Coordinates of C-alpha atoms in Angstrom, one line a residue:
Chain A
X143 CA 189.2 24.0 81.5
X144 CA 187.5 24.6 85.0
X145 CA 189.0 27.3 87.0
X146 CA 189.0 25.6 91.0
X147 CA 189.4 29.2 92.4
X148 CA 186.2 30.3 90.1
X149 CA 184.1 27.4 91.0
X150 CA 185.0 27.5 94.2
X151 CA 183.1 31.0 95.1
X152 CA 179.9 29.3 93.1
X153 CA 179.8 27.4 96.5
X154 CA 177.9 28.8 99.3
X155 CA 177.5 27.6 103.0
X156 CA 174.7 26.0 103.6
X157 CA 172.4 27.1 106.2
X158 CA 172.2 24.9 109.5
X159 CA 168.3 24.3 111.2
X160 CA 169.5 26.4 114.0
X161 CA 169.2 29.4 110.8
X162 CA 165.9 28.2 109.1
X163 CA 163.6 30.8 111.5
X164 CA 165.6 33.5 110.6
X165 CA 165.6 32.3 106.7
X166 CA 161.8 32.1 107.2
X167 CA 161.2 35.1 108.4
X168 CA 163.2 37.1 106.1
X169 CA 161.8 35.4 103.2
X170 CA 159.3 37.9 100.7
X171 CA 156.5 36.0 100.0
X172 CA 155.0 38.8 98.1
X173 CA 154.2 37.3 94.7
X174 CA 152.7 38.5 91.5
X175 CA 149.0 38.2 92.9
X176 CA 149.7 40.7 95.6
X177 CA 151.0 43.1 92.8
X178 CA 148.3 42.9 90.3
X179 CA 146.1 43.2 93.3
X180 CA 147.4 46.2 94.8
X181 CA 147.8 47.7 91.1
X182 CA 143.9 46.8 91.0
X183 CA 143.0 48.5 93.9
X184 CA 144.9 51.4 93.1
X185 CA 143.3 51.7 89.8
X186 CA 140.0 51.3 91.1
X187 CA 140.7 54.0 94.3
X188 CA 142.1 56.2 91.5
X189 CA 139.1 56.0 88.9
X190 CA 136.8 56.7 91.9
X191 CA 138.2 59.7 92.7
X192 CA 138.2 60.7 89.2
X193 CA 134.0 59.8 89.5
X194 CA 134.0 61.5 92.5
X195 CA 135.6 65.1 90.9
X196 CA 133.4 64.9 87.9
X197 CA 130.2 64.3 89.8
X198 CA 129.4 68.3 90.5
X199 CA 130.1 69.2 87.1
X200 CA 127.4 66.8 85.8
X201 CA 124.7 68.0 88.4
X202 CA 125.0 71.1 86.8
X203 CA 121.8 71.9 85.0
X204 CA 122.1 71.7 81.0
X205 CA 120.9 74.3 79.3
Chain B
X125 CA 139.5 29.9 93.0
X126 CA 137.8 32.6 95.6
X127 CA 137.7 36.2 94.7
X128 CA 140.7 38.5 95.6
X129 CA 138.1 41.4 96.9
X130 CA 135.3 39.6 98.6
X131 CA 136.3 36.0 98.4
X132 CA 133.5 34.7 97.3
X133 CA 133.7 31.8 94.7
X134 CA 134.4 32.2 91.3
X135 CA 132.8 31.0 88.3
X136 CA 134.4 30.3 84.5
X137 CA 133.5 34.3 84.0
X138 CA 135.8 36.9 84.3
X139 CA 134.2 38.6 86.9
X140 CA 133.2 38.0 90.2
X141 CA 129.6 36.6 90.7
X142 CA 129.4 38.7 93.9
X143 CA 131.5 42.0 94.1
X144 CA 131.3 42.4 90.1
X145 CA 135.5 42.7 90.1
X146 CA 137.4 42.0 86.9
X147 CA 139.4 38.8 87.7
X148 CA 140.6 37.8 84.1
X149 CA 143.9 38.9 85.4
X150 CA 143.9 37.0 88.7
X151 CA 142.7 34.1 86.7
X152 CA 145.5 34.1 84.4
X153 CA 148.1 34.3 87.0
X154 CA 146.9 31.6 89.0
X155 CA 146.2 29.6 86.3
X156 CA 149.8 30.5 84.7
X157 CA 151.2 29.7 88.9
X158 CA 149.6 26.1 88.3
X159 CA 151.1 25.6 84.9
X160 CA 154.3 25.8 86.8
X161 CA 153.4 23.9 89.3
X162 CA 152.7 20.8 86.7
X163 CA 155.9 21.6 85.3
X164 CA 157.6 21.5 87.7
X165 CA 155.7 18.0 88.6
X166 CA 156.7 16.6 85.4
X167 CA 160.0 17.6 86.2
X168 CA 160.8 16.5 89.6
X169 CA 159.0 12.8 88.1
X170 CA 161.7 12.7 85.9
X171 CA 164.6 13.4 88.8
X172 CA 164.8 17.1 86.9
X173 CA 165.1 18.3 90.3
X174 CA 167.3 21.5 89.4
X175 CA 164.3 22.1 86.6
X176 CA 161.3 21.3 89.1
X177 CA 163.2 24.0 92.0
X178 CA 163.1 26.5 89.1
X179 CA 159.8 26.0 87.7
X180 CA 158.2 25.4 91.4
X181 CA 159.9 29.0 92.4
X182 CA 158.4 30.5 89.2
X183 CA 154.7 29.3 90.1
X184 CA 155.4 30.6 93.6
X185 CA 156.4 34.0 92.3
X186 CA 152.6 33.7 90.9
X187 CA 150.8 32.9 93.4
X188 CA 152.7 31.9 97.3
X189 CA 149.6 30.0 98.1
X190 CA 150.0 27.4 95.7
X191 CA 150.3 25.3 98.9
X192 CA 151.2 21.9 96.6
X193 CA 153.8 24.1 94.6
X194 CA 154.9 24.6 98.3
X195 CA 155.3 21.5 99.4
X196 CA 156.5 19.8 95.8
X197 CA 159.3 22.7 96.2
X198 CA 160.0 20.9 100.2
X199 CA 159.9 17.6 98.6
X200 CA 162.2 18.3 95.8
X201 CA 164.9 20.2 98.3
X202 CA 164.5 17.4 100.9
X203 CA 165.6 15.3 98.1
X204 CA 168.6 17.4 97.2
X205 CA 169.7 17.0 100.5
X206 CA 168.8 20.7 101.4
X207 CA 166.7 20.0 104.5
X208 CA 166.7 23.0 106.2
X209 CA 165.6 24.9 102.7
X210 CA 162.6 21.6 102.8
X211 CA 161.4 22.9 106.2
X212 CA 161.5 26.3 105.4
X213 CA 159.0 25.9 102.7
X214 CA 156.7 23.5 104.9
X215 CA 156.7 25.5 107.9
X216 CA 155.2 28.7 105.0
X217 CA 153.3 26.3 103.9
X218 CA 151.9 25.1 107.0
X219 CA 151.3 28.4 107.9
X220 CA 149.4 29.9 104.4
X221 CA 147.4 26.4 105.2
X222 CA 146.8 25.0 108.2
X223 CA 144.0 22.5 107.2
X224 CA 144.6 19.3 105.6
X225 CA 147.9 19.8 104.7
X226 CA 150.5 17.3 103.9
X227 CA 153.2 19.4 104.8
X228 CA 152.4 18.7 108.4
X229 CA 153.1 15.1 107.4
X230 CA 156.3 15.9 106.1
X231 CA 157.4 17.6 109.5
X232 CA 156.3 15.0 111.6
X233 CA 158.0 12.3 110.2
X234 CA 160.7 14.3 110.5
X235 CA 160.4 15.7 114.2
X236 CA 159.5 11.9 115.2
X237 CA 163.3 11.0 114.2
X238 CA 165.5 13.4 116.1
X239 CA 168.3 11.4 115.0
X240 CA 167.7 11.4 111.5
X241 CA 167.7 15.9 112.2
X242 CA 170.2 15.7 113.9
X243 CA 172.0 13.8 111.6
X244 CA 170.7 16.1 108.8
X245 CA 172.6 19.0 111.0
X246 CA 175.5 17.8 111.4
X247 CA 176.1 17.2 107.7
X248 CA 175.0 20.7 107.4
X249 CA 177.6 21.5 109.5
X250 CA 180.1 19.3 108.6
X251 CA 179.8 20.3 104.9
X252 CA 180.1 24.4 105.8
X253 CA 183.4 23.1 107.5
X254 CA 184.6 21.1 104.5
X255 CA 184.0 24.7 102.6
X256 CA 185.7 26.2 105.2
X257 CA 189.0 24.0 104.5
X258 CA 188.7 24.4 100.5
X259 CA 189.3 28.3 101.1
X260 CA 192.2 27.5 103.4
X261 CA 193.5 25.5 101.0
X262 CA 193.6 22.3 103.2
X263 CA 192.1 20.2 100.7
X264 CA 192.8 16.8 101.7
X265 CA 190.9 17.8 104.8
X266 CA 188.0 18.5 103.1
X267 CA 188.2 15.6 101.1
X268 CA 187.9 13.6 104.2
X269 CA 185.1 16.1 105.4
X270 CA 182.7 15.5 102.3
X271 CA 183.5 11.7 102.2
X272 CA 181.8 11.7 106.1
X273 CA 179.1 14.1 105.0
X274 CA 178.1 12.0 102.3
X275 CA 178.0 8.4 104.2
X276 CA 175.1 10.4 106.4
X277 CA 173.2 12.2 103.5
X278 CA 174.0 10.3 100.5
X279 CA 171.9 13.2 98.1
X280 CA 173.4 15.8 99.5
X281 CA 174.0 17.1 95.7
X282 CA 176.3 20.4 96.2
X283 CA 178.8 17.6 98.5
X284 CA 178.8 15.5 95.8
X285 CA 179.6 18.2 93.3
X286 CA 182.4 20.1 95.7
X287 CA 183.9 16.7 96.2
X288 CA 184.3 16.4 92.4
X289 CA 185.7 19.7 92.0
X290 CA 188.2 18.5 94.6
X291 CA 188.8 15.3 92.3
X292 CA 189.0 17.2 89.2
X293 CA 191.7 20.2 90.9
X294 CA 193.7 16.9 91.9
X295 CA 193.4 15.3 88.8
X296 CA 191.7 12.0 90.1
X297 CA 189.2 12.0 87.4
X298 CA 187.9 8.6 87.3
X299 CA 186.3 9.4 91.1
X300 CA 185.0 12.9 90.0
X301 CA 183.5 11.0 87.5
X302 CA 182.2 8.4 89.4
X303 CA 181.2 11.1 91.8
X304 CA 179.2 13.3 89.6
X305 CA 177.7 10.5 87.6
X306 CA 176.2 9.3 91.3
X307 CA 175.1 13.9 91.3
X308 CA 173.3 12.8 88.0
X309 CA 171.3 9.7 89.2
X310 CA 170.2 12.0 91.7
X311 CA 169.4 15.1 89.8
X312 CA 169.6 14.6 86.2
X313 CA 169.0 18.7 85.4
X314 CA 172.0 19.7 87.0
X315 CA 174.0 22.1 84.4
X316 CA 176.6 22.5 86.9
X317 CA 176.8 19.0 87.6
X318 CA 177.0 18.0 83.5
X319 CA 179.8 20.6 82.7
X320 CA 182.0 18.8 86.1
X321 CA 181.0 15.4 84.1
X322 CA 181.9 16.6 80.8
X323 CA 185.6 18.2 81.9
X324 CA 185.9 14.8 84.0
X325 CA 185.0 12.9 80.7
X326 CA 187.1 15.1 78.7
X327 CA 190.1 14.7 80.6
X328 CA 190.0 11.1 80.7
X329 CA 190.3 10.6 77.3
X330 CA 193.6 11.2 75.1
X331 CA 193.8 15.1 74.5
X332 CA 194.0 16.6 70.7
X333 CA 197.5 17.7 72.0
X334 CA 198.4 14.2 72.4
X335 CA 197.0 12.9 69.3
X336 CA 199.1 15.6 67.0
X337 CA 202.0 14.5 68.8
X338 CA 201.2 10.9 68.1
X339 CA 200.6 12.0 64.5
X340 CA 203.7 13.8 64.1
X341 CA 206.1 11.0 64.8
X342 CA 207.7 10.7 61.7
X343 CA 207.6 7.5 60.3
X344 CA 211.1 6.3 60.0
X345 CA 212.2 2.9 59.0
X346 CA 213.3 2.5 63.0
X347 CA 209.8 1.9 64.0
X348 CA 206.9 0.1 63.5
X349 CA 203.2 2.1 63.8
X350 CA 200.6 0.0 64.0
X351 CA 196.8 -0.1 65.6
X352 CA 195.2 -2.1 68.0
X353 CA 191.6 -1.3 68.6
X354 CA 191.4 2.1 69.4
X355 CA 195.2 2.5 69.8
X356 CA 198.1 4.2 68.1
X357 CA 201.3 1.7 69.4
X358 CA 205.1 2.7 68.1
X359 CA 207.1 0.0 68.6
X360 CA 211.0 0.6 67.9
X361 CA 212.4 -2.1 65.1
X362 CA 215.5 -2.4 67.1
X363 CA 215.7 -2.9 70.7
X364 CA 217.6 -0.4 72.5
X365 CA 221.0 -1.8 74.3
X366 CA 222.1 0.4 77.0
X367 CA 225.6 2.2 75.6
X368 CA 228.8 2.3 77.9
X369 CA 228.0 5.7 79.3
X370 CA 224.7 4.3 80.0
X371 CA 225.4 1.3 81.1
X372 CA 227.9 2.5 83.4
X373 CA 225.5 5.7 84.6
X374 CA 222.7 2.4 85.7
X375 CA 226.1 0.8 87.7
X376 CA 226.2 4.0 89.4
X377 CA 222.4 4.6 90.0
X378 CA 222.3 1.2 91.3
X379 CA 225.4 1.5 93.6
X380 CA 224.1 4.6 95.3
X381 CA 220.7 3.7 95.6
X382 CA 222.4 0.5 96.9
X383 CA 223.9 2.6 99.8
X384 CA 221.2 4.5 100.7
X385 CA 219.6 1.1 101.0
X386 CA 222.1 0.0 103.4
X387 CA 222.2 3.1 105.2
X388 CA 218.8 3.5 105.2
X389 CA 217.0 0.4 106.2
X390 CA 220.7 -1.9 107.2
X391 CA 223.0 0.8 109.3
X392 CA 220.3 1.7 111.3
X393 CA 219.2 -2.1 112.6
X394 CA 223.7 -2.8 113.2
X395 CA 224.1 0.6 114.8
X396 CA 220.8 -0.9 116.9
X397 CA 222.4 -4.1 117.6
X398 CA 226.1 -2.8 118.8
X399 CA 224.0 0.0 120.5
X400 CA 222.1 -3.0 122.5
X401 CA 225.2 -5.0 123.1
X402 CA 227.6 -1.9 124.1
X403 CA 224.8 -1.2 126.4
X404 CA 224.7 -4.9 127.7
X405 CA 228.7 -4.8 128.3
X406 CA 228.5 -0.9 130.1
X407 CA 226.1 -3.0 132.4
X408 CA 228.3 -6.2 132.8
X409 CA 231.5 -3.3 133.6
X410 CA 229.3 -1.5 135.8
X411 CA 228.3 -4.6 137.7
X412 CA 232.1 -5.5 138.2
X413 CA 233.0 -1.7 138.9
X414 CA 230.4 -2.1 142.1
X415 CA 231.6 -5.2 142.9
X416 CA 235.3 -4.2 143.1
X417 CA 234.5 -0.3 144.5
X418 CA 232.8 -2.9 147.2
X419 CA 236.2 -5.1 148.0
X420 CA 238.2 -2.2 147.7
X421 CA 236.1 -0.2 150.2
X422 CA 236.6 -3.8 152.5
X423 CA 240.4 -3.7 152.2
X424 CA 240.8 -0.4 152.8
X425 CA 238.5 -1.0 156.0
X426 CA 240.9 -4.3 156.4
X427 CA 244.2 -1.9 155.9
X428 CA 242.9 0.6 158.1
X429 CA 242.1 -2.2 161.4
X430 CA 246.0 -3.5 160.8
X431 CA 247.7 -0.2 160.7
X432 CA 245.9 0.4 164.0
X433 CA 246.8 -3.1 165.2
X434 CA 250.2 -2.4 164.4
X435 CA 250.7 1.3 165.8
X436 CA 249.5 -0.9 169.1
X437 CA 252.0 -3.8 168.6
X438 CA 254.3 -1.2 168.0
X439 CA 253.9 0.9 171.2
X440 CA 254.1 -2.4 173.1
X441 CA 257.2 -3.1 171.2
X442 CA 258.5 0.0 172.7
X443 CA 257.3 -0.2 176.4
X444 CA 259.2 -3.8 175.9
X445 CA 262.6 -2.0 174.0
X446 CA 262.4 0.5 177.0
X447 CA 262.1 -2.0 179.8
X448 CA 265.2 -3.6 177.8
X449 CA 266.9 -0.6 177.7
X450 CA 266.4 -0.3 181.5
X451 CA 267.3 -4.2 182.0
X452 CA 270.4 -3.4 180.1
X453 CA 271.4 -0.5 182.1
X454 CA 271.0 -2.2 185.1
X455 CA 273.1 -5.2 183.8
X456 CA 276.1 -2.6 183.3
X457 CA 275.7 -0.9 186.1
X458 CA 275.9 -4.4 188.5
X459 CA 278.2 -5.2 186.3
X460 CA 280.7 -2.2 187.0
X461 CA 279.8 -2.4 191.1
X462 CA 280.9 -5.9 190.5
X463 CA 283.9 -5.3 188.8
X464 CA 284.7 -2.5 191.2
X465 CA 284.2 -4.5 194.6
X466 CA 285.8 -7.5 193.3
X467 CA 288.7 -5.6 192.9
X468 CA 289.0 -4.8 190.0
X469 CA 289.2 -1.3 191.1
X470 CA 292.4 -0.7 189.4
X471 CA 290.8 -1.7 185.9
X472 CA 289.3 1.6 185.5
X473 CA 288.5 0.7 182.0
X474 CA 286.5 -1.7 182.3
X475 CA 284.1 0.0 184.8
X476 CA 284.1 2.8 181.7
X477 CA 283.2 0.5 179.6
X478 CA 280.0 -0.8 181.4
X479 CA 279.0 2.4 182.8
X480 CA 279.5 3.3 179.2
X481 CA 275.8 1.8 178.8
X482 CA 274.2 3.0 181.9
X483 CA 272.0 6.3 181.4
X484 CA 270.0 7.6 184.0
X485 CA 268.8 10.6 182.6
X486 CA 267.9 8.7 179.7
X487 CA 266.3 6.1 181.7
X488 CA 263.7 8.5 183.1
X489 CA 261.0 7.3 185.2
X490 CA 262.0 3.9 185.1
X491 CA 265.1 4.5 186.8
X492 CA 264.8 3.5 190.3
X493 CA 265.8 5.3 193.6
X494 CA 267.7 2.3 194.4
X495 CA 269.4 2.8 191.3
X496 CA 270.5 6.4 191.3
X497 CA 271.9 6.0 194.5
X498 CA 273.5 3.2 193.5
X499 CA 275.0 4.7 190.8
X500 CA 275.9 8.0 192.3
X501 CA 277.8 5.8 195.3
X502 CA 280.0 4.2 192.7
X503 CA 280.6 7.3 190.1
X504 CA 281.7 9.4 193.6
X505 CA 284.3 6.3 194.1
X506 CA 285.1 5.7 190.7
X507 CA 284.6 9.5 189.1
X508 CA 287.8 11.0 189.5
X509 CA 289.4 8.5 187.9
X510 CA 287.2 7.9 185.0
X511 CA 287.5 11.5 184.9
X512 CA 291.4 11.6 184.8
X513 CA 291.3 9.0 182.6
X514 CA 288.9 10.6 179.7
X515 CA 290.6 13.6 180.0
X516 CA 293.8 12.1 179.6
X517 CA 292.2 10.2 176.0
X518 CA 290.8 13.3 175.1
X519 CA 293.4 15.3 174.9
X520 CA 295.8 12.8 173.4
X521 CA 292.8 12.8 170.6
X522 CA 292.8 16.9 170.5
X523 CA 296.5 16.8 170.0
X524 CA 296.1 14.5 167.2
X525 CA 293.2 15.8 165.7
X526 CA 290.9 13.5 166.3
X527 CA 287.9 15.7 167.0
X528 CA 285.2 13.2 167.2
X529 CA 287.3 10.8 170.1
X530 CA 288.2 14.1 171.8
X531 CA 284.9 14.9 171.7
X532 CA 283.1 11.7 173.3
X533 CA 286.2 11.7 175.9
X534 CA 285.9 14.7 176.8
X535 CA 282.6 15.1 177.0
X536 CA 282.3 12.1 179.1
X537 CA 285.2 13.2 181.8
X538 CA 283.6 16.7 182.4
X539 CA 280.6 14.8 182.8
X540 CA 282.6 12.7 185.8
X541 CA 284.5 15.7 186.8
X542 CA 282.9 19.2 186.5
X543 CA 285.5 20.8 188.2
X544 CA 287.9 19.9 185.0
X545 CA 287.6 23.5 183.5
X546 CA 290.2 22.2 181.1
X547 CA 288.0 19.7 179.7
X548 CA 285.1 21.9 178.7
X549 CA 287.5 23.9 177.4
X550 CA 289.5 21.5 175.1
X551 CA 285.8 20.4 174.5
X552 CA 285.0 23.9 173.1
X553 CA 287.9 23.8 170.6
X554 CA 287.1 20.7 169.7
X555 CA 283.6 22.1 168.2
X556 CA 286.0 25.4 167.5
X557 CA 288.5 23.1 164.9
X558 CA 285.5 21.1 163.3
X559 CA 283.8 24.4 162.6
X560 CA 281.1 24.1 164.6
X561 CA 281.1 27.3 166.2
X562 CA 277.8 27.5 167.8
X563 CA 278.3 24.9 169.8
X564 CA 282.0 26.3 171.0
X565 CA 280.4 29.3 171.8
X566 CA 277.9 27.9 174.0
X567 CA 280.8 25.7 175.7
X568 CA 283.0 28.9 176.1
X569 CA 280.1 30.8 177.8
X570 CA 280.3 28.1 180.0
X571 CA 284.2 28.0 180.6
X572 CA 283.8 32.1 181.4
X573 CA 280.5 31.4 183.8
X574 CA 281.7 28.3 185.2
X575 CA 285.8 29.6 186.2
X576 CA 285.8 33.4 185.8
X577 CA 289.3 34.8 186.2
X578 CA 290.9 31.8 184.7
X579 CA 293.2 31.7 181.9
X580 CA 290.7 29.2 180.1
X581 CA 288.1 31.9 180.4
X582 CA 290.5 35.1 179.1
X583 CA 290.4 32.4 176.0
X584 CA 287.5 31.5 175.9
X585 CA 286.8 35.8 175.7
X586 CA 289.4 35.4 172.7
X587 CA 288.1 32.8 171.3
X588 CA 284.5 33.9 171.0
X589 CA 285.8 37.3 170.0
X590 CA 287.3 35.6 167.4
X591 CA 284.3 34.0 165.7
X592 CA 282.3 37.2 166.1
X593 CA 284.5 38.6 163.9
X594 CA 284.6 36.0 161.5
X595 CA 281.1 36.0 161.4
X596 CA 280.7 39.4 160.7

């Protein structure tokens, strides 16, 4: 048995044109690209850091 | 596909041919944002629309510049009636790709009709104001809100489905139904649009309820059960007669709903009619009422010209009485000179009696000079003996108590003779015997003024003495 009250509050206004600039501007467009792309380039900054570090130890003369 | 780090083109390898980067990951992504994409395709081909907005967003969580999951996404909300949400996704699009992109297209066509946008608005608006009346419970109002909004945007889908909920809270289930199946032509991947259709569909058709009550009619010899097509009929064996207390509760229904007829729709239109033709008579009375107010404002004018005709006719009827009077006292008075010089001297009473009507103080100014002296010549001849004469009367009336003759005889020979003290006084008991003591008085001042020393004064004295004392 539907509920009117309940199924009521499933409906929203809907937004008028005079609204869509502010809709598109607030919008995140980040997607799932732009993650694995920053987690990319963090990996790589981070792993040459680590190269950077290591690289005095291995100009040490071996014995 | 152009590298994420340099942006050179990439091959089929997992790397890129220029910077060397690891794009297997990148790869997968986009290629995982296009599967999507052709999902969502597939769906919206089939009027999935609900399925392609869902599939469409997941391929533009992947990658935003799938610029044809962009626009498929504008296409599919422009459908749905959503237009602002359609431009929204163009204008991004638009802006990720400026070149060659059909989104553009989209926008034009849309920016060419300014009606059409502005048509699109005001459902927009129109629709938030329909909401606006569900939550303030005037619900018939937003019936007649969503009915408008729908003859201008015929998809708009959440409309369609609000005005259904509206049918279904009502109970008007055939149009929810007829409603939502119109929502499923539209967008056949609606779940919230199936479960309306469903309840709709389920309340349409006889309940379980009903069919265990159906089914629990017990069988009884005084009905009959039988089916016809899909349904159970129960017909009684023995058609019901209306008992006496029935019956005679019907007689009653039917009388008062009889009189509420007739005072309902009958009374009123004969309270109408005697209302018109009272109003017609208060108009006809009214009329008359001027009409008389007018001749009675007329006479009264008429009544108030003849009372002044008559006060003048009058006054000239008493200049003419006057004149008559004088006439007549000039008659008597010829008449008594006559009488007198024909020698009829010695018939003292007849001169009395004609001089009887001549009175020159009475006569005024219409008594003649002529006729003063005329007058005083013959009362000087003729006085004494008038006098003599009325005293003589007078007194015979005084001794017999007859006041009033003593009175007019007396008065009338000290009038001829005002040296006859005894006149006056006999006079003054005259008033004195008929109790008329103010008048006595007076005439006994006058006895004492008029013959001081007198034995009629010293009784006069007496006399008004006398009443003092009474009178206190």
């Amino acid at each position: 048995m539907i509920n009117f009250e309940e199924e009521l509050k499933k409906f929203h206004p809907s937004l008028e044109i005079e609204d869509a600039e502010e809709m598109i501007y607030n919008q995140d467009l980040d997607d799932m690209a732009d993650v694995l792309v920053r987690l990319l380039k963090d990996a790589g900054t981070g792993e040459s850091d680590r190269h950077q570090t290591v690289r005095p130890d291995s100009r040490t003369p071996r014995n | 596909m152009k590298c994420y780090h340099c942006g050179c083109d990439l091959t089929e390898k997992d790397y890129c041919p220029n910077c060397g980067t690891d794009v297997s990951l990148y790869k997968k992504l986009m290629s995982l944002s296009n599967l999507y994409y052709n999902e969502g395709l597939e769906k919206a081909g089939v009027r999935n629309l609900t399925g392609a907005v869902e599939s469409l967003h997941q391929s533009l969580k992947l990658n935003k510049s799938n610029i044809e999951a962009r626009n498929l996404l504008g296409l599919v909300y422009y459908e749905m009636g959503e237009v602002v949400a359609a431009l929204s996704e163009w204008v991004i699009s638009k802006n990720l790709d400026a070149e060659n992109n059909i989104a553009d297209d989209y926008m034009n066509e849309l920016r060419n009709n300014p009606t059409r946008l502005d048509t699109m608005n005001q459902t927009m608006k129109k629709y938030n104001v329909a909401l606006k009346y569900c939550h303030q419970e005037s619900l018939d109002l937003a019936v007649i809100q969503l009915k408008k909004v729908l003859s201008m945007n015929p998809n708009f889908i959440r409309a369609h489905q609000l005005l259904a909920l509206l049918y279904l809270n009502s109970g008007n289930y055939p149009k929810a139904e007829r409603e939502l199946q119109k929502c499923a032509k539209i967008d056949t991947g609606n779940t919230l649009t199936q479960r309306y259709l469903m309840e709709a569909q389920h309340m349409q058709i006889p309940g379980e309820d009903e069919a265990k009550h159906i089914s629990e009619i017990p069988s009884s010899k005084e009905v009959v059960q039988y089916r016809s097509g899909n349904e159970t009929i129960i017909q009684p064996v023995h058609s019901m007669q209306p008992k006496g207390a029935v019956s005679m509760l019907s007689i009653g229904i039917g009388a008062v709903l009889g009189i509420a007829i007739a005072c309902f729709l009958i009374l009123p239109a004969r309270i109408q009619a005697i209302n018109s033709s009272n109003k017609d008579r208060i108009t006809a009375i009214s009329e008359e009422s001027d009409s008389k107010s007018a001749q009675l404002t007329e006479y009264e004018q008429q009544i108030a010209d003849l009372t002044r005709e008559k006060k003048t006719l009058q006054s000239q009827i008493d200049s003419y009485q006057g004149t008559d009077s004088t006439v007549d006292s000039m008659n008597a008075l010829m008449a008594a000179t006559s009488t007198y010089l024909t020698g009829g001297a010695s018939d003292i009473q007849t001169i009395a009696g004609y001089l009887e009507h001549v009175n020159p103080t009475k006569m005024g100014a219409s008594a003649t000079a002529e006729f003063t002296e005329l007058y005083n010549s013959l009362i000087k001849l003729v006085g004494p003996r008038l006098a003599s004469m009325y005293y003589r009367t007078g007194y015979s009336a005084y001794r017999d108590k007859d006041y009033d003759t003593a009175i007019t005889d007396l008065t009338a020979a000290y009038q001829y003779d005002s040296t006859n003290g005894d006149a006056l006084f006999y006079l003054a008991n005259c008033y004195y015997e008929k109790g008329n003591t103010d008048q006595a008085k007076k005439i006994y001042d006058q006895v004492i003024n008029d013959f001081p020393g007198t034995r009629k004064a010293s009784n006069s004295e007496a006399k008004i003495a006398e009443i003092n004392n009474a009178a206190n």
